[in-house]
Amino acid sequence: MNLHEYQAKKLLADYGVPIPKGKVTSSPEEAEIIKKEISGKAIIKAQIHSGGRGKSGGVKLISSSEDAYDSAKTILGSNLITYQTGPKGLPVNNVLVEEATNIDKEIYLSVFIDNDLGVPIVITSTQGGVEIEEIAKNSPEKIFKTICSPLVGLSPYKLRDISMSLSIPPSEISHMEKIMGSIYKLFIEKDCTLIEINPLVITSDNKIVAVDAKINIDDDALFRHPDLQELNDPTQQEVLEKRASDFDLSYVKLEGGKIGCMVNGAGLAMATMDITKWAGENPANFLDIGGSASEKKIKEAFKIIDDDPDVEIILVNLFAGIARADVVANGIVKAGKETQSTTPIVVTMRGTNSEQGLSILKNSELDITSVEDLASAAKILKNKLSNTE
Amino acid sequence: MSILVGNDTKLLVQGLGRDGSFQTSRMLDYGTNIVAAVHPRRQGLYFEEKVPYFSSVTEAVDRTGANTGIIFVPAPFAMDAIIEQIDAGIDLIICITEGIPIHDMIKVKAYLKGTDSKLIGPNCPGIITPKSRTKIGIIPGNIVRPGNIGVVSRSGTLTYEAIAQLVKNGYGQSTCIGIGGDPIHGISFTDTLKLFEQDEETKAIVLIGEIGGSKEQEAAAFIKSNVSKPVVAAIAGQTAPPGKRMGHAGAIVTGKLGLASEKNKALENAGAHLVESPAYIGEKIKQILS
């Protein structure tokens, strides 16, 4: 789960990490009031689940409360398109208005889990303010990597090493150690998969402030963080993906494809997507219906695929182990009946109760072509595609 | 011979809820030697009148000599179950559970180091050896046949797909093993390749990878210098865009190495036989072995 910048900053502040003075709001009027409480210049920042906001007009420097009102009015309610959002962009429902920070020095900091080593890693650099990929490319020697132990944590000597590497004023080193320690503690205690603070600023009067913040939380650990669950913002999800997540379906909308895929198991779902490519098209989605999906869940899954305007053919690939093919077939038939679907469906069904499942599908009103395996499915798909052209 | 499990396997089962009980019945049906079930409140009872319950793993091991353990325990409690099995000295732990928090798994990984226990999974379908009729996990027993192909995969149902293709082309399996779809997991491709290379019964290997991470590249490096047997490889997720998680927690392209094309290239350079489509795994094996 991604957090908004303002939510990430609130968490950091809870752990004692200094953040700029400011507030989040959904109204231009309130933005104006917030600015009045800030002396000097302020920054207004669009709150969306994406980076690259600055380059796409989502971050503005403001010097008056009228400015705050005007900027908030322009940004709020708009769809911000960045290099990460795709062509549709993401809706801006909130803006963060906060005091501008006098920057003396910008530091890059991130904490994440290295999947190959299986340990948390802290990355720091004196080249803050630019993206880490750029630092890695242009000045890799300026990247300081600290490997942490899942059992021991981030040892005090490592905190010292990190702080020393940042060439900050000696008076700030112990303060920096404390802040780094707090960030690591937050990473562990809140089951984060990423904390990125870029930049962590040393101000002209030698204070340390987190000026931007990105935090991702492990979805699998949300069960032990009811407080964090509430921070989920469904408006930042694609519409069909939102519907899928309401039914606990693992679904990803893919741009530019025409073949809707309905599969059990993530690996098989990816392989099925790849088959569409081999047949000369692209997949419209990834969908794993999971092991023991109910008829209700299957119904919704089918409707989500069929409601996707890009989808021209649906490919169902079921290898039922835990899942039961008859339950899946019933779900598809009922959904198709309710929506009076006319979309052609190519089906391969194997495993538990697959004969029953196939006969349920064949006896329905739906446009079903059933094939015995993935290779035949690809061939049928190829034929159907060449017929429609 | 098979790898990791076989005639010497004495299995202990932990996590006998609805799904765990169902799967345990299937394992018994297949012929798996299950010696103990662990449940804190069922001491003195029997699972299906055959398998004695014990209240802790250590007690079960002391009384039955169990050397292999399977875990169906729900995700919030799975870390504790794995640690309990490590502490009890179980040699091979197979964790089926999906959705274990990644912070729990990095602790498990660190805890495993320096012990003699091996972990398969989590978020995996387990392991099956048709000849010894040992099924530990959820791979359907009716789709496999005894034979000489070793199968290793990060996926569940895609493994079944590959097995079905092998059988259709007339090839049985020595051992099939799913190493799991999570980014942090126990036994790796490389560990498994090493075992298949040493296993006399295995004549060829099917390796099924997917996008995300760099474990396939690690496997490729190992194949190049250490594997003499033919390896057929398939990578799922050629059509997956970067930055999007494809179901499995580990199936997300976050860097260049995570791309299917990069993995294909590494495996091809290592001398593995790549399939152009995941529908042709069986045919590829036939082509190479006949």
XYZ file of C-alpha atoms in Angstrom:
679
model
C 0.000 0.000 0.000
C 1.273 3.434 -0.950
C 0.893 6.372 1.397
C 0.445 9.987 0.412
C 3.259 12.363 1.263
C 1.226 14.001 4.028
C 0.460 10.607 5.592
C 4.107 9.570 5.382
C 5.187 12.840 7.008
C 2.668 12.391 9.817
C 4.164 8.944 10.547
C 7.687 10.376 10.486
C 6.665 13.150 12.853
C 5.132 10.548 15.196
C 8.590 8.965 15.351
C 10.274 12.270 16.111
C 11.572 13.103 12.640
C 11.264 16.874 12.024
C 9.022 17.840 9.097
C 8.119 21.305 7.731
C 5.252 23.107 9.414
C 2.085 22.700 7.340
C -1.314 21.108 6.829
C -3.242 19.115 4.276
C -6.530 20.326 2.843
C -9.107 19.663 0.144
C -10.317 23.266 -0.201
C -8.750 26.413 -1.663
C -10.304 28.482 1.168
C -8.547 26.421 3.776
C -5.306 26.526 1.782
C -5.495 30.286 2.077
C -5.948 30.072 5.857
C -3.075 27.629 6.232
C -0.790 29.976 4.301
C -1.721 32.833 6.638
C -0.334 30.813 9.561
C 2.988 30.410 7.740
C 5.357 33.342 7.747
C 7.412 33.685 4.597
C 7.203 31.570 1.492
C 5.284 28.295 1.316
C 5.001 25.289 -0.974
C 1.769 23.768 -2.191
C 2.006 20.103 -3.189
C -0.533 17.876 -4.951
C -1.139 14.644 -3.023
C -1.164 11.735 -5.468
C 0.427 8.283 -5.453
C 3.161 9.182 -7.893
C 6.550 10.748 -8.178
C 7.462 13.428 -10.683
C 4.821 15.848 -9.375
C 7.112 18.859 -9.555
C 7.803 18.462 -13.268
C 4.100 18.156 -14.072
C 2.834 21.251 -12.274
C 1.802 19.548 -9.050
C 4.202 21.505 -6.811
C 4.200 25.305 -6.603
C 6.051 27.929 -4.611
C 3.642 30.510 -3.171
C 4.336 33.809 -1.446
C 0.875 35.074 -0.459
C -2.395 33.668 0.813
C -4.101 34.738 -2.449
C -1.442 32.711 -4.262
C -2.302 29.748 -2.037
C -5.986 30.051 -2.911
C -5.337 30.332 -6.655
C -2.835 27.479 -6.817
C -5.015 25.189 -4.713
C -7.984 25.966 -6.942
C -6.014 25.018 -10.067
C -4.470 21.856 -8.652
C -7.409 20.472 -6.626
C -9.842 18.407 -8.676
C -7.437 18.130 -11.579
C -5.942 14.931 -12.948
C -2.202 15.127 -12.662
C -0.255 13.285 -15.333
C 3.339 12.399 -14.493
C 5.836 10.038 -16.073
C 4.661 7.406 -13.567
C 0.866 7.743 -13.787
C 0.133 6.706 -17.369
C -1.906 8.826 -19.779
C -5.000 9.054 -17.559
C -3.173 10.605 -14.621
C -4.345 10.543 -11.011
C -6.983 12.737 -9.330
C -5.769 15.369 -6.874
C -8.159 15.446 -3.925
C -5.806 17.020 -1.403
C -2.969 19.484 -1.333
C -0.296 19.862 1.305
C 0.533 23.468 2.164
C 3.751 23.832 4.122
C 6.481 26.305 4.895
C 9.337 26.526 2.408
C 12.605 25.248 3.847
C 15.882 27.157 3.620
C 18.117 24.541 2.155
C 21.824 24.415 2.921
C 22.406 20.771 2.067
C 20.273 18.007 0.592
C 20.689 14.369 1.597
C 19.180 11.288 -0.004
C 17.934 8.532 2.305
C 16.038 5.324 1.719
C 15.348 2.121 3.614
C 14.052 -0.976 1.808
C 14.370 -4.748 1.775
C 16.912 -6.299 -0.557
C 15.179 -9.391 -1.904
C 18.352 -11.166 -2.926
C 20.098 -10.693 0.416
C 16.885 -10.893 2.446
C 17.855 -7.969 4.693
C 16.938 -4.293 5.145
C 19.275 -1.876 3.403
C 19.817 1.799 4.151
C 20.984 3.905 1.223
C 22.272 7.417 1.838
C 23.950 9.973 -0.349
C 25.223 13.511 -0.082
C 23.649 14.136 -3.509
C 20.056 14.566 -2.308
C 17.365 16.316 -4.307
C 17.938 14.330 -7.483
C 16.587 10.882 -8.209
C 18.590 7.941 -6.926
C 18.775 6.392 -10.403
C 20.529 9.530 -11.543
C 22.972 9.475 -8.621
C 23.668 5.798 -9.357
C 24.411 6.651 -12.971
C 26.417 9.866 -12.570
C 28.181 9.485 -9.242
C 27.864 5.912 -7.920
C 30.774 6.566 -5.528
C 28.496 8.991 -3.663
C 26.090 6.186 -2.689
C 26.596 4.840 0.832
C 25.004 1.436 1.380
C 24.435 -0.038 4.835
C 23.358 -3.653 5.272
C 21.231 -4.233 8.374
C 20.502 -7.404 10.289
C 16.878 -8.542 10.571
C 17.686 -9.935 14.017
C 19.934 -7.184 15.437
C 18.680 -4.151 13.552
C 20.692 -1.078 12.632
C 23.581 -1.166 15.108
C 24.735 2.096 16.723
C 28.125 1.860 15.012
C 26.403 1.678 11.638
C 24.286 4.731 12.506
C 27.549 6.495 13.318
C 29.119 5.401 10.037
C 26.147 6.653 8.056
C 26.091 10.029 9.807
C 29.840 10.472 9.383
C 29.561 9.718 5.662
C 27.163 12.607 5.080
C 29.685 15.412 5.679
C 27.300 17.362 7.867
C 28.275 19.862 10.599
C 29.851 17.967 13.540
C 27.276 19.524 15.864
C 24.520 17.712 13.938
C 26.007 14.209 13.895
C 24.388 12.904 17.055
C 21.093 14.452 16.012
C 21.387 12.749 12.609
C 22.108 9.393 14.285
C 18.960 9.784 16.341
C 16.849 10.647 13.292
C 18.256 7.744 11.242
C 17.553 5.405 14.166
C 13.950 6.660 14.357
C 13.407 6.176 10.632
C 14.728 2.621 10.831
C 12.483 1.949 13.841
C 9.474 3.195 11.864
C 10.485 0.979 8.925
C 10.478 -2.109 11.138
C 7.544 -1.352 13.430
C 5.122 -0.359 10.662
C 6.099 -3.156 8.250
C 7.283 -0.750 5.590
C 8.666 -2.036 2.312
C 10.091 1.380 1.464
C 10.860 4.662 3.159
C 12.412 7.236 0.894
C 13.241 10.735 2.066
C 14.547 12.860 -0.736
C 15.646 15.317 0.263
C 16.446 15.167 3.926
C 17.534 18.757 4.353
C 20.098 20.493 6.554
C 18.694 24.022 6.808
C 20.739 27.199 6.745
C 20.364 27.351 10.523
C 21.622 23.750 10.889
C 18.352 21.926 11.471
C 17.465 18.557 9.909
C 14.094 18.408 8.136
C 12.381 15.744 5.971
C 11.171 17.868 3.071
C 9.693 15.028 0.995
C 8.696 11.515 2.012
C 7.517 8.345 0.377
C 6.398 5.309 2.365
C 5.062 1.957 1.136
C 3.564 -0.568 3.546
C 3.548 -4.352 3.074
C -0.053 -5.288 2.156
C 0.495 -8.697 3.735
C 1.212 -7.067 7.099
C -1.787 -4.722 7.195
C -3.657 -7.191 9.402
C -1.507 -6.040 12.321
C -1.864 -2.315 11.562
C -5.538 -1.323 11.653
C -4.433 2.322 11.949
C -2.555 2.122 8.654
C -5.383 0.347 6.827
C -7.401 3.536 7.193
C -4.790 5.456 5.200
C -5.635 3.576 2.006
C -6.874 5.965 -0.702
C -8.978 4.066 -3.274
C -9.279 7.159 -5.510
C -5.676 6.553 -6.534
C -6.543 3.137 -7.972
C -7.633 2.397 -11.520
C -11.459 1.895 -11.597
C -11.445 -1.799 -12.556
C -8.558 -2.494 -10.172
C -10.556 -0.858 -7.389
C -13.562 -3.110 -8.105
C -11.264 -6.150 -8.103
C -9.628 -5.229 -4.815
C -13.071 -4.849 -3.201
C -13.587 -8.534 -4.005
C -10.065 -9.469 -2.970
C -9.152 -10.388 -6.538
C -5.598 -10.035 -7.773
C -6.143 -7.961 -10.938
C -3.968 -5.565 -12.905
C -5.272 -3.555 -15.864
C -2.792 -3.558 -18.756
C -2.753 -0.853 -21.396
C -3.098 -1.618 -25.071
C -4.310 -5.241 -25.057
C -7.514 -6.837 -26.350
C -7.487 -10.254 -24.702
C -9.091 -10.468 -21.265
C -7.435 -13.183 -19.178
C -9.057 -15.155 -16.371
C -6.753 -17.661 -14.733
C -6.103 -19.409 -11.424
C -2.590 -18.931 -10.082
C -0.230 -16.009 -10.667
C 2.397 -17.913 -12.649
C -0.160 -19.509 -14.948
C -1.852 -16.108 -15.321
C 1.413 -14.589 -16.530
C 2.022 -17.528 -18.879
C -1.501 -17.087 -20.245
C -0.828 -13.405 -20.858
C 2.311 -14.407 -22.737
C 0.283 -16.813 -24.896
C -1.837 -13.910 -26.173
C 1.343 -12.230 -27.345
C 2.379 -15.371 -29.139
C -1.038 -15.379 -30.851
C -0.340 -11.864 -32.094
C -2.227 -9.745 -29.557
C -1.626 -8.311 -26.102
C -3.292 -9.115 -22.786
C -5.790 -6.569 -21.449
C -5.215 -7.613 -17.869
C -3.592 -9.878 -15.314
C -6.108 -11.764 -13.186
C -5.552 -14.514 -10.657
C -8.855 -15.741 -9.227
C -6.980 -17.556 -6.467
C -7.263 -21.033 -5.045
C -10.689 -21.361 -3.501
C -12.731 -18.612 -5.144
C -16.489 -18.603 -4.529
C -19.043 -18.374 -7.311
C -19.736 -14.773 -6.274
C -16.083 -13.841 -6.655
C -15.870 -15.558 -10.068
C -18.971 -13.668 -11.200
C -17.421 -10.336 -10.293
C -14.109 -11.321 -11.905
C -15.851 -12.133 -15.177
C -17.824 -8.872 -15.084
C -14.679 -6.824 -14.476
C -13.003 -8.351 -17.533
C -16.111 -8.064 -19.670
C -16.715 -4.441 -18.605
C -13.254 -3.478 -19.826
C -13.911 -1.673 -23.132
C -10.552 -2.858 -24.505
C -11.479 -6.538 -24.221
C -12.556 -8.275 -27.461
C -11.947 -11.917 -26.574
C -11.813 -13.553 -23.139
C -9.336 -16.333 -22.490
C -10.132 -18.545 -19.511
C -7.374 -20.868 -18.373
C -8.139 -22.987 -15.357
C -5.955 -25.715 -13.895
C -8.062 -26.642 -10.920
C -6.158 -28.004 -7.953
C -7.803 -26.419 -4.940
C -10.198 -24.496 -7.169
C -13.201 -26.346 -8.574
C -13.925 -26.008 -12.295
C -17.718 -26.388 -11.884
C -17.822 -23.449 -9.447
C -15.827 -21.311 -11.871
C -18.068 -22.321 -14.801
C -21.234 -21.495 -12.860
C -19.832 -18.103 -11.916
C -18.975 -17.282 -15.531
C -22.362 -18.424 -16.862
C -24.328 -16.473 -14.247
C -22.292 -13.314 -14.802
C -22.668 -13.661 -18.584
C -26.432 -14.084 -18.231
C -26.802 -11.017 -16.003
C -24.850 -8.769 -18.338
C -26.030 -10.517 -21.553
C -22.414 -10.805 -22.603
C -21.652 -11.556 -26.250
C -17.868 -11.568 -25.930
C -16.298 -14.700 -27.448
C -14.702 -16.892 -24.781
C -11.880 -19.370 -25.347
C -11.624 -21.856 -22.505
C -9.181 -24.467 -21.332
C -10.276 -26.250 -18.199
C -8.344 -29.016 -16.498
C -8.140 -30.581 -13.060
C -10.803 -30.949 -10.371
C -14.349 -31.287 -11.817
C -13.245 -29.962 -15.205
C -15.664 -32.162 -17.188
C -18.624 -30.798 -15.240
C -17.269 -27.282 -15.658
C -16.954 -27.644 -19.418
C -20.438 -29.065 -19.820
C -21.886 -26.172 -17.787
C -20.174 -23.708 -20.127
C -21.155 -25.539 -23.324
C -24.798 -25.716 -22.269
C -24.958 -21.969 -21.666
C -25.905 -19.133 -24.004
C -22.351 -17.855 -24.042
C -20.062 -17.910 -27.097
C -17.720 -20.660 -25.879
C -14.852 -22.345 -27.688
C -13.295 -24.997 -25.520
C -9.817 -26.357 -26.205
C -7.754 -28.986 -24.451
C -4.579 -27.070 -23.648
C -2.692 -23.800 -23.795
C -1.102 -24.495 -27.190
C -4.510 -25.084 -28.779
C -5.847 -21.982 -27.043
C -3.141 -19.920 -28.709
C -4.038 -21.338 -32.133
C -7.763 -20.669 -31.711
C -6.974 -17.154 -30.533
C -4.835 -16.583 -33.607
C -7.687 -17.766 -35.866
C -10.283 -15.640 -34.148
C -8.056 -12.577 -34.315
C -7.380 -13.001 -38.037
C -11.125 -13.419 -38.675
C -11.997 -10.145 -36.984
C -9.444 -8.156 -38.936
C 16.322 -41.635 -6.262
C 14.362 -38.461 -5.884
C 15.610 -35.233 -4.361
C 14.891 -33.897 -0.856
C 12.081 -36.354 -0.100
C 11.478 -40.043 -0.723
C 11.212 -43.391 1.051
C 12.893 -42.033 4.210
C 10.463 -39.152 4.610
C 8.552 -39.059 7.888
C 6.188 -36.133 7.617
C 4.730 -33.938 10.311
C 1.790 -31.650 9.545
C 1.204 -28.304 11.254
C -1.865 -26.156 10.599
C -4.846 -28.488 10.291
C -7.609 -26.018 9.583
C -10.076 -26.468 6.731
C -7.565 -26.278 3.868
C -4.756 -27.991 5.782
C -7.004 -30.935 6.707
C -8.283 -31.275 3.139
C -4.749 -31.290 1.754
C -3.534 -33.695 4.453
C -6.221 -36.176 3.391
C -5.023 -35.877 -0.209
C -1.415 -36.488 0.903
C -2.504 -39.626 2.812
C -4.520 -40.814 -0.214
C -1.435 -40.460 -2.370
C 0.599 -42.617 -0.005
C 2.735 -40.038 1.825
C 4.175 -41.342 5.099
C 2.620 -38.922 7.607
C 3.715 -39.747 11.148
C 2.443 -36.808 13.186
C 0.004 -33.929 13.279
C 0.551 -30.929 15.526
C -2.290 -29.075 17.203
C -2.086 -27.431 20.629
C -5.451 -28.786 21.784
C -5.769 -32.231 20.182
C -3.132 -34.255 22.082
C -4.200 -37.901 22.275
C -6.513 -37.705 19.261
C -5.906 -38.970 15.722
C -6.285 -37.302 12.308
C -8.621 -39.550 10.293
C -7.931 -42.338 12.809
C -4.447 -42.729 11.340
C -2.153 -39.910 12.368
C -1.523 -39.130 16.058
C -1.810 -35.525 17.225
C 0.855 -33.925 19.422
C 0.666 -30.560 21.112
C 4.112 -29.366 20.020
C 6.532 -29.996 17.177
C 9.358 -30.972 19.533
C 7.208 -33.616 21.189
C 6.060 -34.943 17.829
C 9.682 -35.229 16.671
C 10.756 -36.947 19.906
C 7.972 -39.501 19.710
C 7.840 -40.238 15.969
C 11.210 -39.310 14.503
C 9.564 -36.931 12.037
C 12.254 -35.435 9.759
C 10.114 -33.347 7.398
C 7.442 -30.802 8.257
C 4.700 -29.119 6.274
C 3.059 -25.861 7.339
C -0.483 -24.766 6.440
C -0.647 -22.324 9.364
C -2.314 -18.946 8.496
C 0.056 -16.137 7.522
C -0.035 -14.182 10.817
C 1.266 -17.259 12.699
C 3.429 -18.855 10.004
C 6.737 -17.332 11.142
C 6.261 -18.863 14.583
C 5.503 -22.266 13.043
C 8.651 -22.181 10.885
C 10.794 -21.166 13.885
C 9.198 -23.939 15.963
C 10.106 -26.518 13.315
C 13.670 -25.181 13.021
C 14.064 -25.370 16.816
C 12.730 -28.938 16.823
C 15.466 -29.922 14.354
C 13.242 -30.710 11.366
C 15.523 -31.289 8.335
C 13.173 -30.099 5.617
C 10.386 -27.576 6.211
C 7.795 -26.956 3.491
C 5.693 -23.841 4.007
C 2.605 -23.611 1.793
C 1.181 -20.462 3.432
C 0.703 -17.429 1.198
C 0.869 -13.811 2.339
C 3.463 -13.967 5.130
C 4.693 -10.420 5.907
C 8.077 -9.799 4.334
C 9.492 -8.545 7.662
C 8.648 -11.948 9.151
C 10.357 -13.778 6.304
C 13.624 -11.851 6.573
C 13.737 -12.843 10.252
C 13.091 -16.480 9.314
C 15.866 -16.344 6.698
C 18.307 -14.940 9.235
C 17.220 -17.492 11.843
C 17.735 -20.378 9.407
C 21.390 -19.515 8.899
C 23.675 -21.769 10.873
C 20.988 -24.419 11.406
C 20.720 -27.713 9.525
C 17.129 -27.089 8.466
C 16.180 -26.368 4.853
C 13.062 -24.416 3.905
C 10.916 -24.796 0.790
C 8.593 -21.854 0.188
C 6.630 -20.080 1.492
C 3.765 -19.410 -0.921
C 4.546 -22.600 -2.794
C 2.767 -25.786 -3.926
C 5.368 -28.030 -2.224
C 7.154 -31.089 -3.583
C 6.146 -34.440 -5.051
C 8.077 -37.555 -6.067
C 5.832 -39.938 -8.030
C 8.038 -43.048 -7.723
C 8.165 -43.063 -3.927
C 4.589 -41.760 -3.831
C 5.596 -38.917 -1.567
C 3.464 -35.797 -1.954
C 4.160 -32.936 0.422
C 1.976 -30.019 -0.496
C -0.822 -29.374 -2.914
C 0.421 -30.534 -6.337
C -2.427 -32.768 -7.563
C -1.263 -36.395 -7.295
C -3.230 -37.511 -10.349
C -1.345 -35.312 -12.830
C 2.195 -36.602 -12.176
C 3.826 -39.811 -13.439
C 7.081 -41.509 -12.377
C 9.923 -40.671 -14.726
C 13.185 -38.800 -15.275
C 12.398 -35.118 -15.562
C 13.123 -32.830 -12.613
C 10.783 -29.826 -12.436
C 11.515 -26.656 -10.454
C 9.325 -23.572 -10.506
C 8.413 -20.338 -8.716
C 4.773 -20.914 -9.523
C 1.990 -23.340 -8.557
C -0.518 -23.833 -11.338
C 2.055 -23.109 -14.055
C 3.987 -26.074 -12.647
C 0.870 -28.232 -13.114
C 0.642 -26.932 -16.681
C 4.260 -27.968 -17.310
C 3.712 -31.392 -15.712
C 0.596 -31.973 -17.856
C 2.605 -31.091 -20.971
C 5.378 -33.495 -19.960
C 2.917 -36.328 -19.380
C 1.156 -35.602 -22.683
C 4.506 -35.996 -24.445
C 5.269 -39.214 -22.612
C 7.608 -37.938 -19.889
C 7.265 -38.620 -16.176
C 8.983 -36.751 -13.351
C 11.666 -37.662 -10.824
C 10.736 -34.802 -8.474
C 8.617 -31.664 -8.929
C 9.289 -28.780 -6.620
C 7.722 -25.343 -6.297
C 10.133 -22.964 -4.563
C 7.491 -20.267 -4.067
C 6.337 -16.928 -5.425
C 7.545 -14.719 -2.579
C 10.666 -12.587 -2.974
C 12.156 -14.004 0.221
C 12.103 -17.778 0.136
C 14.104 -20.794 1.257
C 15.572 -23.247 -1.265
C 16.568 -21.505 -4.492
C 16.734 -22.518 -8.130
C 20.463 -23.015 -7.696
C 20.090 -25.339 -4.670
C 17.566 -27.399 -6.601
C 19.668 -27.531 -9.789
C 22.595 -28.819 -7.737
C 20.441 -31.641 -6.356
C 18.975 -32.544 -9.752
C 22.465 -32.603 -11.283
C 23.570 -35.125 -8.634
C 20.392 -37.201 -8.845
C 20.872 -40.318 -11.016
C 17.191 -40.629 -11.768
C 16.937 -37.134 -13.234
C 17.901 -36.994 -16.934
C 16.690 -33.495 -17.772
C 15.460 -30.448 -15.891
C 12.563 -28.064 -16.467
C 13.061 -24.664 -14.858
C 10.118 -22.263 -14.731
C 10.947 -18.749 -13.670
C 9.083 -15.488 -13.755
C 9.668 -11.756 -13.764
C 11.146 -9.990 -10.719
C 14.395 -10.390 -8.794
C 17.523 -11.954 -10.236
C 17.341 -15.581 -9.090
C 17.030 -16.837 -12.672
C 20.326 -15.113 -13.547
C 21.922 -16.767 -10.508
C 20.547 -20.095 -11.799
C 21.923 -19.346 -15.271
C 25.415 -18.773 -13.879
C 25.189 -22.072 -12.033
C 23.927 -23.935 -15.104
C 26.802 -22.613 -17.183
C 29.526 -23.999 -14.947
C 27.898 -26.852 -13.011
C 25.000 -28.472 -14.857
C 25.689 -31.105 -17.499
C 22.075 -32.259 -17.898
C 19.819 -30.512 -20.418
C 17.738 -27.690 -18.925
C 14.519 -26.462 -20.532
C 13.598 -23.025 -19.249
C 10.460 -20.899 -19.432
C 10.030 -17.426 -17.969
C 6.492 -16.218 -17.310
C 5.613 -12.554 -17.581
C 7.104 -11.429 -20.933
C 4.025 -9.246 -21.350
C 4.030 -7.783 -17.831
C 4.781 -4.051 -17.596
C 7.468 -2.817 -15.155
C 6.451 -1.605 -11.708
C 3.237 -3.645 -11.494
C 2.979 -6.611 -9.176
C 1.610 -9.670 -11.003
C -0.060 -11.474 -8.114
C 3.020 -13.071 -6.565
C 4.734 -10.715 -4.147
C 7.995 -11.391 -5.976
C 6.631 -10.937 -9.486
C 7.360 -7.283 -10.053
C 9.910 -5.759 -12.364
C 11.800 -3.143 -10.359
C 15.069 -3.114 -12.246
C 16.522 -4.291 -15.519
C 17.417 -7.723 -14.114
C 13.772 -8.387 -13.289
C 12.712 -8.319 -16.953
C 11.738 -11.586 -18.609
C 13.942 -10.711 -21.607
C 17.013 -10.325 -19.364
C 16.360 -13.674 -17.706
C 15.842 -15.346 -21.080
C 19.107 -13.930 -22.309
C 21.039 -15.115 -19.248
C 19.585 -18.623 -19.448
C 20.146 -18.890 -23.174
C 23.769 -17.781 -22.785
C 24.177 -20.457 -20.134
C 23.125 -23.127 -22.595
C 19.570 -23.694 -21.383
C 16.888 -24.480 -23.978
C 14.343 -21.691 -23.877
C 10.761 -22.263 -24.931
C 9.295 -19.581 -27.171
C 5.934 -19.959 -25.471
C 4.964 -21.559 -22.133
C 2.693 -23.894 -24.123
C 5.705 -25.777 -25.526
C 7.573 -26.999 -22.469
C 6.602 -30.641 -23.080
C 7.414 -30.549 -26.773
C 10.791 -28.980 -26.100
C 11.746 -31.799 -23.739
C 10.661 -34.333 -26.352
C 12.686 -32.562 -29.021
C 15.829 -32.649 -26.877
C 15.551 -36.165 -25.475
C 14.417 -38.067 -28.527
